[in-house]
Amino acid sequence: LLCLLYALCAWLRQGIQEKLRKLLLFQGILSALFIVESLTLWSTEIAIPEISRLQLLKNYGIEYSFDLQMIGLRNWFPIGHQNYVAGYLILVLPLLFSFALSTKGWQQFFWGSVFLLGCIDLYTTYSRGGFISFFVWFAVSAVFMIFRRGKAGFWKWPSLTFLLISIAVLVLSNQRVRSLSQTLLSGQPSEAIAYRLITNAAGWRMGLAHPIAGVGIGSVPLSYQRYRPFWAGREAELVYQLHSTPAQLWAEMGFLGILLPILTGALLLRLGWRYWKISAAQRSPLPSVLTGGLYGGLLSYGLYSITDYQIDNLCIAFTIVIFVAALAATFYQVFEGDKPQRNGRKAQPAVIAFISFLLALNIWFTLPVHRSWQLSEKGFHALYQGDFDNFIQKLTKAHSTTPWEPYYPYQLGWNLGELASQQTAVSDFSSAIRWFQTGLQIAPDQEFGYSNLGWLQQLSSPEEGVYAFMRSAQLVPAKRGIFFGLGLSLWQRGEVEYALKAWSIEILRHPILITSSFWQLPQFEPIYADLLKQSEQLATALLADTKDHTLEDYLYQVRGTIKWWQNDLKLAQSDWSKLDSSLFDAMFELIQTSTVSPEKVDLLSRSPAKAAIQAWIEVDKREQYLTQAWLLSQYSASVGQPLDLPQDLLEELKRSMDKAPSFNQWLKNSPVRQIRNHRLGFGSLSRHVDGPTPKDFLPRAENIALSNFFEMLVLSPKYFPELDTVLQPHRQVLIDYVANTT
């Protein structure tokens, strides 16, 4: 980028006026094409298919509206993420607006239309940072436009007020912006800002640990989990970048990363102030309104960059370079135009040497990377064709070509482990374990490697999995299955007391574990009652020490569910009655009597639980309501994909409900399905998308009715810092014990 900036500035100095206008015109046309492509692809790939999905739901009696709150419906075309699209638009919209102001006739109509389309495109991204940055830029621009010709007359104040109110209404039409505003005004952290709160906290810790030079450019995804706070729960488990440019630069480059943008920003502000202060229009190669557009783009994007990191995106980075080069050339013409030209020949050898060094460095680094990509692409193709030996050979070669990348050892470890679990002769667990250990030597702070290593060791030598699960618990303690695996490894070592502690922690964080068919195995059935008792005692102890009402409600719900599962309905009702929930009232009446009053059903909001209750009550419409329950439970999770209607599963649910003697029995003995956690984003976070998406080796046997229709009975919040804070001391005691005995 520095080389491009230098070359562009040098090119612009000769014939600056004509070249500068052509350059910005090119950027404007490119932005117009971007906007048209983005809206076209979003309409055809997301909006129209979603309207069809909504019509399908309507056919089953489910009324939903198109809601950009759902992340899968936002516009990520054509650069892969809605925040990238919003960032690019925030950067170029001020320039498009300046073109509309500085032209006349059909050109003004053209640029005005492009600007309006860009605003629509920005809205489809539903980006909070984009909306807020847009408001700030518009407000600043309005002030400059109204006051630029001297003191404001009386009529200009109402105009300014009207403009600001109009744009504020537009910004606040974004539900995400309203939620963020409410969160900030209340002073209480919530899921509205949880993701960036977590990533910024991790970035701050990275920079503090390495204040001089940071953890290194590109090292954030590898070391992120070491610095991720325990109270983050299951939110922001993995990131490629920290979603904040200051946080990213501080984490990767330390003080140098913070100092460079501050100095650049200060220089631009100083030069801009000088430009506006003097009357130099006759020497300026650009109309002042276009210069203002460049500044507006950088200002709005600078604000937006606080909430996201995007300078590794080529179209955004190159646009910033073009803007800075245009401003640099403009200021050079204005401030240096009358001075004698300096001879830059003396500096040329140094510049050429520096550029040559950067080019050589880039070639030295990228050639092995691309060679590994080529080898792995052939290897994955062989894997898909069933040629496992060729797959192993190619991925092994890719690893030896770029031994600093953990992606190839992890793919080898996971795929060989998968083949071994399927009893394929080409692999055994020991080779898979070795590759996972190789990956962890390269990137020792990745929960994915430790967790799956632990499960592989469980399958081959169970007592060895204790350390791997302990390290996973240190990195992402709220990850589902980690303390379950740790408890299983401790039980294999004969340490039943500590195994029960681990399992009870897992149950408090993920209550659905109590419903697993795992506990029906002969070797675990004798200790299952002790486990439920210990989990109940832990919930009671936490209740005694907390005054947080949200945490109290959760603990009452969990303890009530444990009692209900043990058929202690009196104590279950005692806990559930404290929740002030019409759904729990209706549920408990059904559990006790298998009937419920119509008034209580009417109080329930549209949900999978309500549809399932109606399926139980209205026998003649059972299949219809079960279909509704399934669609409601799957709709949010399947946004952007065709709705799956597994008729065999629905038939199984209907048969189980027809045969159940009571609602309580059906709920407890609903059909079970085996599922495994997909590691979504594993490839893209590693910047590799041709390999298979790994799945955790941990098998989960889930009660379908509880996990899909009545999730509130076994609720496991993604972000719950109050719960993770009170659980952490209990986790730490167990982690310390394992660390001292392993």
mmCIF file of N, CA, C and O in Angstrom, residues 145-200:
data_model
loop_
_atom_site.group_PDB
_atom_site.id
_atom_site.type_symbol
_atom_site.label_atom_id
_atom_site.label_comp_id
_atom_site.label_asym_id
_atom_site.label_seq_id
_atom_site.Cartn_x
_atom_site.Cartn_y
_atom_site.Cartn_z
ATOM 1 N N MET A 145 -21.976 23.070 4.717
ATOM 2 C CA MET A 145 -22.719 23.591 3.576
ATOM 3 C C MET A 145 -23.520 24.836 3.940
ATOM 4 O O MET A 145 -23.655 25.766 3.158
ATOM 5 N N ILE A 146 -24.072 24.850 5.136
ATOM 6 C CA ILE A 146 -24.927 25.969 5.536
ATOM 7 C C ILE A 146 -24.107 27.189 5.938
ATOM 8 O O ILE A 146 -24.471 28.330 5.644
ATOM 9 N N PHE A 147 -22.962 26.960 6.557
ATOM 10 C CA PHE A 147 -22.191 28.088 7.080
ATOM 11 C C PHE A 147 -20.986 28.467 6.228
ATOM 12 O O PHE A 147 -20.233 29.361 6.594
ATOM 13 N N ARG A 148 -20.775 27.793 5.113
ATOM 14 C CA ARG A 148 -19.538 28.026 4.376
ATOM 15 C C ARG A 148 -19.467 29.423 3.770
ATOM 16 O O ARG A 148 -18.391 29.900 3.435
ATOM 17 N N ARG A 149 -20.596 30.103 3.563
ATOM 18 C CA ARG A 149 -20.574 31.425 2.930
ATOM 19 C C ARG A 149 -20.800 32.551 3.939
ATOM 20 O O ARG A 149 -21.436 33.547 3.649
ATOM 21 N N GLY A 150 -20.342 32.324 5.126
ATOM 22 C CA GLY A 150 -20.476 33.399 6.106
ATOM 23 C C GLY A 150 -21.438 33.009 7.210
ATOM 24 O O GLY A 150 -21.770 31.847 7.409
ATOM 25 N N LYS A 151 -21.896 33.997 7.923
ATOM 26 C CA LYS A 151 -22.776 33.748 9.049
ATOM 27 C C LYS A 151 -24.120 33.214 8.581
ATOM 28 O O LYS A 151 -24.636 33.600 7.538
ATOM 29 N N ALA A 152 -24.679 32.361 9.407
ATOM 30 C CA ALA A 152 -25.952 31.750 9.043
ATOM 31 C C ALA A 152 -27.087 32.744 9.234
ATOM 32 O O ALA A 152 -27.177 33.426 10.247
ATOM 33 N N GLY A 153 -27.950 32.822 8.239
ATOM 34 C CA GLY A 153 -29.160 33.620 8.380
ATOM 35 C C GLY A 153 -30.194 32.878 9.201
ATOM 36 O O GLY A 153 -30.038 31.700 9.536
ATOM 37 N N PHE A 154 -31.281 33.587 9.483
ATOM 38 C CA PHE A 154 -32.317 32.981 10.323
ATOM 39 C C PHE A 154 -32.871 31.698 9.716
ATOM 40 O O PHE A 154 -33.128 30.721 10.404
ATOM 41 N N TRP A 155 -33.017 31.692 8.359
ATOM 42 C CA TRP A 155 -33.623 30.537 7.705
ATOM 43 C C TRP A 155 -32.739 29.294 7.730
ATOM 44 O O TRP A 155 -33.224 28.168 7.564
ATOM 45 N N LYS A 156 -31.445 29.498 7.930
ATOM 46 C CA LYS A 156 -30.557 28.346 7.867
ATOM 47 C C LYS A 156 -30.649 27.452 9.104
ATOM 48 O O LYS A 156 -30.426 26.249 9.025
ATOM 49 N N TRP A 157 -31.004 28.041 10.234
ATOM 50 C CA TRP A 157 -31.140 27.201 11.438
ATOM 51 C C TRP A 157 -32.265 26.188 11.305
ATOM 52 O O TRP A 157 -32.062 25.006 11.604
ATOM 53 N N PRO A 158 -33.464 26.586 10.870
ATOM 54 C CA PRO A 158 -34.507 25.563 10.652
ATOM 55 C C PRO A 158 -34.100 24.518 9.615
ATOM 56 O O PRO A 158 -34.423 23.338 9.762
ATOM 57 N N SER A 159 -33.364 24.946 8.583
ATOM 58 C CA SER A 159 -32.920 23.990 7.568
ATOM 59 C C SER A 159 -31.975 22.961 8.174
ATOM 60 O O SER A 159 -32.092 21.754 7.931
ATOM 61 N N LEU A 160 -31.011 23.458 8.957
ATOM 62 C CA LEU A 160 -30.066 22.559 9.609
ATOM 63 C C LEU A 160 -30.790 21.597 10.547
ATOM 64 O O LEU A 160 -30.528 20.388 10.552
ATOM 65 N N THR A 161 -31.716 22.119 11.334
ATOM 66 C CA THR A 161 -32.464 21.278 12.260
ATOM 67 C C THR A 161 -33.257 20.211 11.521
ATOM 68 O O THR A 161 -33.271 19.032 11.913
ATOM 69 N N PHE A 162 -33.906 20.610 10.420
ATOM 70 C CA PHE A 162 -34.692 19.655 9.637
ATOM 71 C C PHE A 162 -33.812 18.545 9.066
ATOM 72 O O PHE A 162 -34.163 17.362 9.117
ATOM 73 N N LEU A 163 -32.643 18.929 8.537
ATOM 74 C CA LEU A 163 -31.744 17.934 7.960
ATOM 75 C C LEU A 163 -31.270 16.934 9.013
ATOM 76 O O LEU A 163 -31.270 15.722 8.796
ATOM 77 N N LEU A 164 -30.871 17.449 10.156
ATOM 78 C CA LEU A 164 -30.358 16.567 11.205
ATOM 79 C C LEU A 164 -31.447 15.661 11.762
ATOM 80 O O LEU A 164 -31.217 14.480 12.030
ATOM 81 N N ILE A 165 -32.649 16.194 11.937
ATOM 82 C CA ILE A 165 -33.755 15.370 12.429
ATOM 83 C C ILE A 165 -34.096 14.278 11.423
ATOM 84 O O ILE A 165 -34.330 13.115 11.790
ATOM 85 N N SER A 166 -34.085 14.636 10.134
ATOM 86 C CA SER A 166 -34.410 13.652 9.099
ATOM 87 C C SER A 166 -33.416 12.504 9.101
ATOM 88 O O SER A 166 -33.800 11.325 9.074
ATOM 89 N N ILE A 167 -32.136 12.847 9.141
ATOM 90 C CA ILE A 167 -31.138 11.789 9.103
ATOM 91 C C ILE A 167 -31.119 11.003 10.407
ATOM 92 O O ILE A 167 -30.862 9.792 10.426
ATOM 93 N N ALA A 168 -31.429 11.663 11.532
ATOM 94 C CA ALA A 168 -31.505 10.948 12.813
ATOM 95 C C ALA A 168 -32.638 9.932 12.798
ATOM 96 O O ALA A 168 -32.499 8.816 13.309
ATOM 97 N N VAL A 169 -33.768 10.305 12.198
ATOM 98 C CA VAL A 169 -34.892 9.370 12.083
ATOM 99 C C VAL A 169 -34.481 8.167 11.243
ATOM 100 O O VAL A 169 -34.802 7.016 11.564
ATOM 101 N N LEU A 170 -33.754 8.418 10.151
ATOM 102 C CA LEU A 170 -33.285 7.325 9.302
ATOM 103 C C LEU A 170 -32.358 6.394 10.080
ATOM 104 O O LEU A 170 -32.494 5.164 10.019
ATOM 105 N N VAL A 171 -31.429 6.978 10.822
ATOM 106 C CA VAL A 171 -30.486 6.162 11.581
ATOM 107 C C VAL A 171 -31.205 5.349 12.653
ATOM 108 O O VAL A 171 -30.972 4.151 12.825
ATOM 109 N N LEU A 172 -32.125 5.988 13.366
ATOM 110 C CA LEU A 172 -32.821 5.311 14.463
ATOM 111 C C LEU A 172 -33.877 4.327 13.972
ATOM 112 O O LEU A 172 -34.461 3.599 14.764
ATOM 113 N N SER A 173 -34.132 4.300 12.658
ATOM 114 C CA SER A 173 -35.012 3.266 12.122
ATOM 115 C C SER A 173 -34.333 1.906 12.166
ATOM 116 O O SER A 173 -34.983 0.871 11.998
ATOM 117 N N ASN A 174 -33.033 1.899 12.402
ATOM 118 C CA ASN A 174 -32.273 0.663 12.555
ATOM 119 C C ASN A 174 -32.447 0.159 13.985
ATOM 120 O O ASN A 174 -31.989 0.781 14.944
ATOM 121 N N GLN A 175 -33.092 -1.003 14.133
ATOM 122 C CA GLN A 175 -33.355 -1.567 15.453
ATOM 123 C C GLN A 175 -32.055 -1.831 16.207
ATOM 124 O O GLN A 175 -31.992 -1.681 17.432
ATOM 125 N N ARG A 176 -30.998 -2.176 15.485
ATOM 126 C CA ARG A 176 -29.723 -2.449 16.131
ATOM 127 C C ARG A 176 -29.130 -1.173 16.723
ATOM 128 O O ARG A 176 -28.513 -1.198 17.790
ATOM 129 N N VAL A 177 -29.319 -0.047 16.043
ATOM 130 C CA VAL A 177 -28.841 1.231 16.582
ATOM 131 C C VAL A 177 -29.637 1.600 17.827
ATOM 132 O O VAL A 177 -29.078 2.068 18.829
ATOM 133 N N ARG A 178 -30.958 1.369 17.776
ATOM 134 C CA ARG A 178 -31.790 1.682 18.952
ATOM 135 C C ARG A 178 -31.392 0.819 20.142
ATOM 136 O O ARG A 178 -31.307 1.302 21.279
ATOM 137 N N SER A 179 -31.152 -0.464 19.890
ATOM 138 C CA SER A 179 -30.744 -1.353 20.979
ATOM 139 C C SER A 179 -29.418 -0.911 21.573
ATOM 140 O O SER A 179 -29.226 -0.919 22.791
ATOM 141 N N LEU A 180 -28.490 -0.503 20.690
ATOM 142 C CA LEU A 180 -27.193 -0.025 21.165
ATOM 143 C C LEU A 180 -27.360 1.239 22.001
ATOM 144 O O LEU A 180 -26.736 1.387 23.062
ATOM 145 N N SER A 181 -28.222 2.148 21.556
ATOM 146 C CA SER A 181 -28.459 3.394 22.297
ATOM 147 C C SER A 181 -29.037 3.103 23.674
ATOM 148 O O SER A 181 -28.609 3.684 24.679
ATOM 149 N N GLN A 182 -29.997 2.192 23.733
ATOM 150 C CA GLN A 182 -30.602 1.837 25.013
ATOM 151 C C GLN A 182 -29.574 1.210 25.945
ATOM 152 O O GLN A 182 -29.551 1.477 27.154
ATOM 153 N N THR A 183 -28.697 0.372 25.378
ATOM 154 C CA THR A 183 -27.661 -0.265 26.185
ATOM 155 C C THR A 183 -26.706 0.775 26.764
ATOM 156 O O THR A 183 -26.366 0.740 27.950
ATOM 157 N N LEU A 184 -26.281 1.718 25.927
ATOM 158 C CA LEU A 184 -25.345 2.743 26.390
ATOM 159 C C LEU A 184 -25.987 3.648 27.433
ATOM 160 O O LEU A 184 -25.338 4.050 28.403
ATOM 161 N N LEU A 185 -27.275 3.970 27.233
ATOM 162 C CA LEU A 185 -27.954 4.840 28.191
ATOM 163 C C LEU A 185 -28.174 4.140 29.525
ATOM 164 O O LEU A 185 -28.130 4.767 30.580
ATOM 165 N N SER A 186 -28.425 2.831 29.479
ATOM 166 C CA SER A 186 -28.667 2.092 30.720
ATOM 167 C C SER A 186 -27.371 1.830 31.477
ATOM 168 O O SER A 186 -27.383 1.593 32.688
ATOM 169 N N GLY A 187 -26.245 1.848 30.750
ATOM 170 C CA GLY A 187 -24.964 1.582 31.393
ATOM 171 C C GLY A 187 -24.711 0.130 31.690
ATOM 172 O O GLY A 187 -23.741 -0.226 32.362
ATOM 173 N N GLN A 188 -25.589 -0.761 31.186
ATOM 174 C CA GLN A 188 -25.453 -2.185 31.436
ATOM 175 C C GLN A 188 -25.015 -2.888 30.151
ATOM 176 O O GLN A 188 -25.629 -2.704 29.110
ATOM 177 N N PRO A 189 -23.953 -3.726 30.185
ATOM 178 C CA PRO A 189 -23.536 -4.457 28.988
ATOM 179 C C PRO A 189 -24.601 -5.458 28.570
ATOM 180 O O PRO A 189 -25.307 -6.011 29.407
ATOM 181 N N SER A 190 -24.741 -5.670 27.290
ATOM 182 C CA SER A 190 -25.721 -6.631 26.785
ATOM 183 C C SER A 190 -25.181 -7.236 25.508
ATOM 184 O O SER A 190 -24.092 -6.908 25.035
ATOM 185 N N GLU A 191 -25.978 -8.150 24.940
ATOM 186 C CA GLU A 191 -25.551 -8.810 23.718
ATOM 187 C C GLU A 191 -25.421 -7.825 22.563
ATOM 188 O O GLU A 191 -24.778 -8.131 21.556
ATOM 189 N N ALA A 192 -26.047 -6.646 22.674
ATOM 190 C CA ALA A 192 -25.961 -5.653 21.597
ATOM 191 C C ALA A 192 -24.525 -5.219 21.352
ATOM 192 O O ALA A 192 -24.150 -4.875 20.237
ATOM 193 N N ILE A 193 -23.704 -5.223 22.387
ATOM 194 C CA ILE A 193 -22.308 -4.800 22.222
ATOM 195 C C ILE A 193 -21.342 -5.885 22.685
ATOM 196 O O ILE A 193 -20.134 -5.649 22.751
ATOM 197 N N ALA A 194 -21.864 -7.080 22.981
ATOM 198 C CA ALA A 194 -21.034 -8.123 23.578
ATOM 199 C C ALA A 194 -19.858 -8.496 22.690
ATOM 200 O O ALA A 194 -18.718 -8.618 23.160
ATOM 201 N N TYR A 195 -20.122 -8.694 21.394
ATOM 202 C CA TYR A 195 -19.078 -9.183 20.503
ATOM 203 C C TYR A 195 -17.875 -8.245 20.498
ATOM 204 O O TYR A 195 -16.731 -8.671 20.698
ATOM 205 N N ARG A 196 -18.135 -6.963 20.297
ATOM 206 C CA ARG A 196 -17.028 -6.008 20.223
ATOM 207 C C ARG A 196 -16.435 -5.723 21.592
ATOM 208 O O ARG A 196 -15.255 -5.389 21.706
ATOM 209 N N LEU A 197 -17.227 -5.840 22.630
ATOM 210 C CA LEU A 197 -16.689 -5.695 23.974
ATOM 211 C C LEU A 197 -15.655 -6.786 24.251
ATOM 212 O O LEU A 197 -14.582 -6.530 24.802
ATOM 213 N N ILE A 198 -15.970 -7.992 23.812
ATOM 214 C CA ILE A 198 -15.071 -9.129 24.028
ATOM 215 C C ILE A 198 -13.807 -8.989 23.195
ATOM 216 O O ILE A 198 -12.681 -9.142 23.700
ATOM 217 N N THR A 199 -13.971 -8.694 21.906
ATOM 218 C CA THR A 199 -12.795 -8.610 21.034
ATOM 219 C C THR A 199 -11.894 -7.443 21.419
ATOM 220 O O THR A 199 -10.662 -7.556 21.352
ATOM 221 N N ASN A 200 -12.483 -6.325 21.843
ATOM 222 C CA ASN A 200 -11.662 -5.202 22.284
ATOM 223 C C ASN A 200 -10.933 -5.526 23.579
ATOM 224 O O ASN A 200 -9.781 -5.111 23.765
#
